[in-house]
């Protein structure tokens, strides 16, 4: 993979989020992050990618199956990748997933630390 486009997490002074090009070894991790942020059916290329956010919010069912599918899709790109749900102490708190990716020997993921709250609708 040579290049992935992603939107910045935080808006600039004008309140706009910008698209950035990621072309180093963190491109695959950026691609994984973008896949996790997709809503189910949102991708114009892959209809089965993403998380059923609406169903999760209305029914309270965790999207663990969809996270497992995402993990399986990205497993060939890493020596090891794990996606685990963090159990909140307070049931009112938002759910979060921890992604741990170990690259193959010789690859680096310098500066690849992402934090993104799940979005609704």
mmCIF file of C-alpha atoms in Angstrom:
data_model
loop_
_atom_site.group_PDB
_atom_site.id
_atom_site.type_symbol
_atom_site.label_atom_id
_atom_site.label_comp_id
_atom_site.label_asym_id
_atom_site.label_seq_id
_atom_site.Cartn_x
_atom_site.Cartn_y
_atom_site.Cartn_z
ATOM 1 C CA UNK A 1 0.000 0.000 0.000
ATOM 2 C CA UNK A 2 1.482 3.282 -0.997
ATOM 3 C CA UNK A 3 -0.983 5.940 0.099
ATOM 4 C CA UNK A 4 -4.142 6.357 2.172
ATOM 5 C CA UNK A 5 -6.234 9.495 2.544
ATOM 6 C CA UNK A 6 -7.665 10.326 5.960
ATOM 7 C CA UNK A 7 -9.399 13.240 7.608
ATOM 8 C CA UNK A 8 -7.774 14.924 10.562
ATOM 9 C CA UNK A 9 -9.402 14.167 13.894
ATOM 10 C CA UNK A 10 -9.442 17.705 15.213
ATOM 11 C CA UNK A 11 -10.723 20.723 13.277
ATOM 12 C CA UNK A 12 -8.443 23.674 12.579
ATOM 13 C CA UNK A 13 -9.050 27.273 13.711
ATOM 14 C CA UNK A 14 -11.779 27.681 11.067
ATOM 15 C CA UNK A 15 -13.618 24.613 12.352
ATOM 16 C CA UNK A 16 -12.786 22.548 9.269
ATOM 17 C CA UNK A 17 -11.254 19.105 9.173
ATOM 18 C CA UNK A 18 -8.694 18.560 6.440
ATOM 19 C CA UNK A 19 -7.815 15.570 4.330
ATOM 20 C CA UNK A 20 -4.235 14.370 4.694
ATOM 21 C CA UNK A 21 -2.204 11.869 2.716
ATOM 22 C CA UNK A 22 -0.475 9.105 4.677
ATOM 23 C CA UNK A 23 2.150 7.267 2.662
ATOM 24 C CA UNK A 24 4.626 5.858 5.155
ATOM 25 C CA UNK A 25 4.371 2.609 7.103
ATOM 26 C CA UNK A 26 1.472 3.996 9.132
ATOM 27 C CA UNK A 27 -0.755 3.905 6.026
ATOM 28 C CA UNK A 28 -2.089 0.451 6.882
ATOM 29 C CA UNK A 29 -2.822 1.507 10.460
ATOM 30 C CA UNK A 30 -4.567 4.622 9.132
ATOM 31 C CA UNK A 31 -6.587 2.416 6.784
ATOM 32 C CA UNK A 32 -7.568 0.248 9.775
ATOM 33 C CA UNK A 33 -8.613 3.338 11.716
ATOM 34 C CA UNK A 34 -10.768 4.563 8.826
ATOM 35 C CA UNK A 35 -12.408 1.123 8.526
ATOM 36 C CA UNK A 36 -13.313 1.168 12.223
ATOM 37 C CA UNK A 37 -14.869 4.632 11.889
ATOM 38 C CA UNK A 38 -17.121 3.636 8.968
ATOM 39 C CA UNK A 39 -20.809 3.061 9.458
ATOM 40 C CA UNK A 40 -22.102 -0.163 7.948
ATOM 41 C CA UNK A 41 -22.765 0.389 4.234
ATOM 42 C CA UNK A 42 -21.089 3.820 4.208
ATOM 43 C CA UNK A 43 -18.182 2.775 1.996
ATOM 44 C CA UNK A 44 -18.898 3.204 -1.723
ATOM 45 C CA UNK A 45 -16.580 0.258 -2.481
ATOM 46 C CA UNK A 46 -17.189 -2.293 0.292
ATOM 47 C CA UNK A 47 -20.820 -2.578 1.387
ATOM 48 C CA UNK A 48 -20.039 -5.009 4.223
ATOM 49 C CA UNK A 49 -17.378 -2.815 5.870
ATOM 50 C CA UNK A 50 -18.147 -0.679 8.898
ATOM 51 C CA UNK A 51 -20.079 -0.866 12.142
ATOM 52 C CA UNK A 52 -23.875 -0.883 12.565
ATOM 53 C CA UNK A 53 -23.923 2.305 14.637
ATOM 54 C CA UNK A 54 -27.667 2.900 14.348
ATOM 55 C CA UNK A 55 -28.478 -0.653 15.432
ATOM 56 C CA UNK A 56 -26.026 -0.419 18.288
ATOM 57 C CA UNK A 57 -27.542 2.812 19.571
ATOM 58 C CA UNK A 58 -31.146 1.663 19.294
ATOM 59 C CA UNK A 59 -30.715 -1.923 20.522
ATOM 60 C CA UNK A 60 -27.654 -1.665 22.752
ATOM 61 C CA UNK A 61 -25.889 -4.586 21.045
ATOM 62 C CA UNK A 62 -22.107 -4.302 20.911
ATOM 63 C CA UNK A 63 -20.626 -4.487 17.381
ATOM 64 C CA UNK A 64 -18.077 -7.150 18.371
ATOM 65 C CA UNK A 65 -18.835 -9.349 15.347
ATOM 66 C CA UNK A 66 -18.113 -6.469 12.970
ATOM 67 C CA UNK A 67 -14.920 -5.611 14.837
ATOM 68 C CA UNK A 68 -13.862 -9.264 14.510
ATOM 69 C CA UNK A 69 -14.486 -9.096 10.737
ATOM 70 C CA UNK A 70 -12.380 -5.933 10.560
ATOM 71 C CA UNK A 71 -9.597 -7.638 12.511
ATOM 72 C CA UNK A 72 -9.649 -10.608 10.129
ATOM 73 C CA UNK A 73 -9.443 -8.303 7.102
ATOM 74 C CA UNK A 74 -6.339 -6.562 8.420
ATOM 75 C CA UNK A 75 -4.605 -9.599 9.979
ATOM 76 C CA UNK A 76 -2.455 -10.302 6.861
ATOM 77 C CA UNK A 77 -0.896 -6.821 7.074
ATOM 78 C CA UNK A 78 0.439 -7.235 10.622
ATOM 79 C CA UNK A 79 2.363 -9.834 12.571
ATOM 80 C CA UNK A 80 -0.412 -9.573 15.151
ATOM 81 C CA UNK A 81 -3.463 -7.336 15.455
ATOM 82 C CA UNK A 82 -5.972 -7.394 18.310
ATOM 83 C CA UNK A 83 -9.165 -5.396 18.684
ATOM 84 C CA UNK A 84 -10.647 -5.631 22.170
ATOM 85 C CA UNK A 85 -13.697 -3.963 23.678
ATOM 86 C CA UNK A 86 -13.071 -1.967 26.837
ATOM 87 C CA UNK A 87 -15.759 -2.627 29.417
ATOM 88 C CA UNK A 88 -16.814 0.715 30.947
ATOM 89 C CA UNK A 89 -17.244 0.909 34.716
ATOM 90 C CA UNK A 90 -20.357 3.002 34.283
ATOM 91 C CA UNK A 91 -22.981 1.585 31.868
ATOM 92 C CA UNK A 92 -23.731 5.147 30.714
ATOM 93 C CA UNK A 93 -20.174 5.599 29.386
ATOM 94 C CA UNK A 94 -19.396 5.217 25.696
ATOM 95 C CA UNK A 95 -17.909 1.946 24.597
ATOM 96 C CA UNK A 96 -14.396 1.975 23.254
ATOM 97 C CA UNK A 97 -12.154 -0.518 21.521
ATOM 98 C CA UNK A 98 -8.416 -0.879 21.916
ATOM 99 C CA UNK A 99 -6.479 -1.731 18.767
ATOM 100 C CA UNK A 100 -3.045 -3.268 19.238
ATOM 101 C CA UNK A 101 -1.019 -3.840 16.084
ATOM 102 C CA UNK A 102 2.435 -5.392 15.913
ATOM 103 C CA UNK A 103 4.140 -4.884 12.542
ATOM 104 C CA UNK A 104 6.240 -7.477 10.773
ATOM 105 C CA UNK A 105 9.992 -7.333 11.499
ATOM 106 C CA UNK A 106 11.560 -4.431 9.646
ATOM 107 C CA UNK A 107 8.389 -2.333 9.611
ATOM 108 C CA UNK A 108 7.863 0.620 11.899
ATOM 109 C CA UNK A 109 4.712 2.365 13.026
ATOM 110 C CA UNK A 110 6.363 5.529 14.284
ATOM 111 C CA UNK A 111 3.964 8.078 15.680
ATOM 112 C CA UNK A 112 0.948 5.876 15.113
ATOM 113 C CA UNK A 113 -1.250 6.582 18.088
ATOM 114 C CA UNK A 114 -4.915 7.243 17.474
ATOM 115 C CA UNK A 115 -7.734 8.100 19.808
ATOM 116 C CA UNK A 116 -11.211 8.558 18.448
ATOM 117 C CA UNK A 117 -14.529 8.472 20.262
ATOM 118 C CA UNK A 118 -17.266 6.557 18.471
ATOM 119 C CA UNK A 119 -19.651 8.754 16.562
ATOM 120 C CA UNK A 120 -23.391 8.427 16.334
ATOM 121 C CA UNK A 121 -25.439 8.928 13.192
#
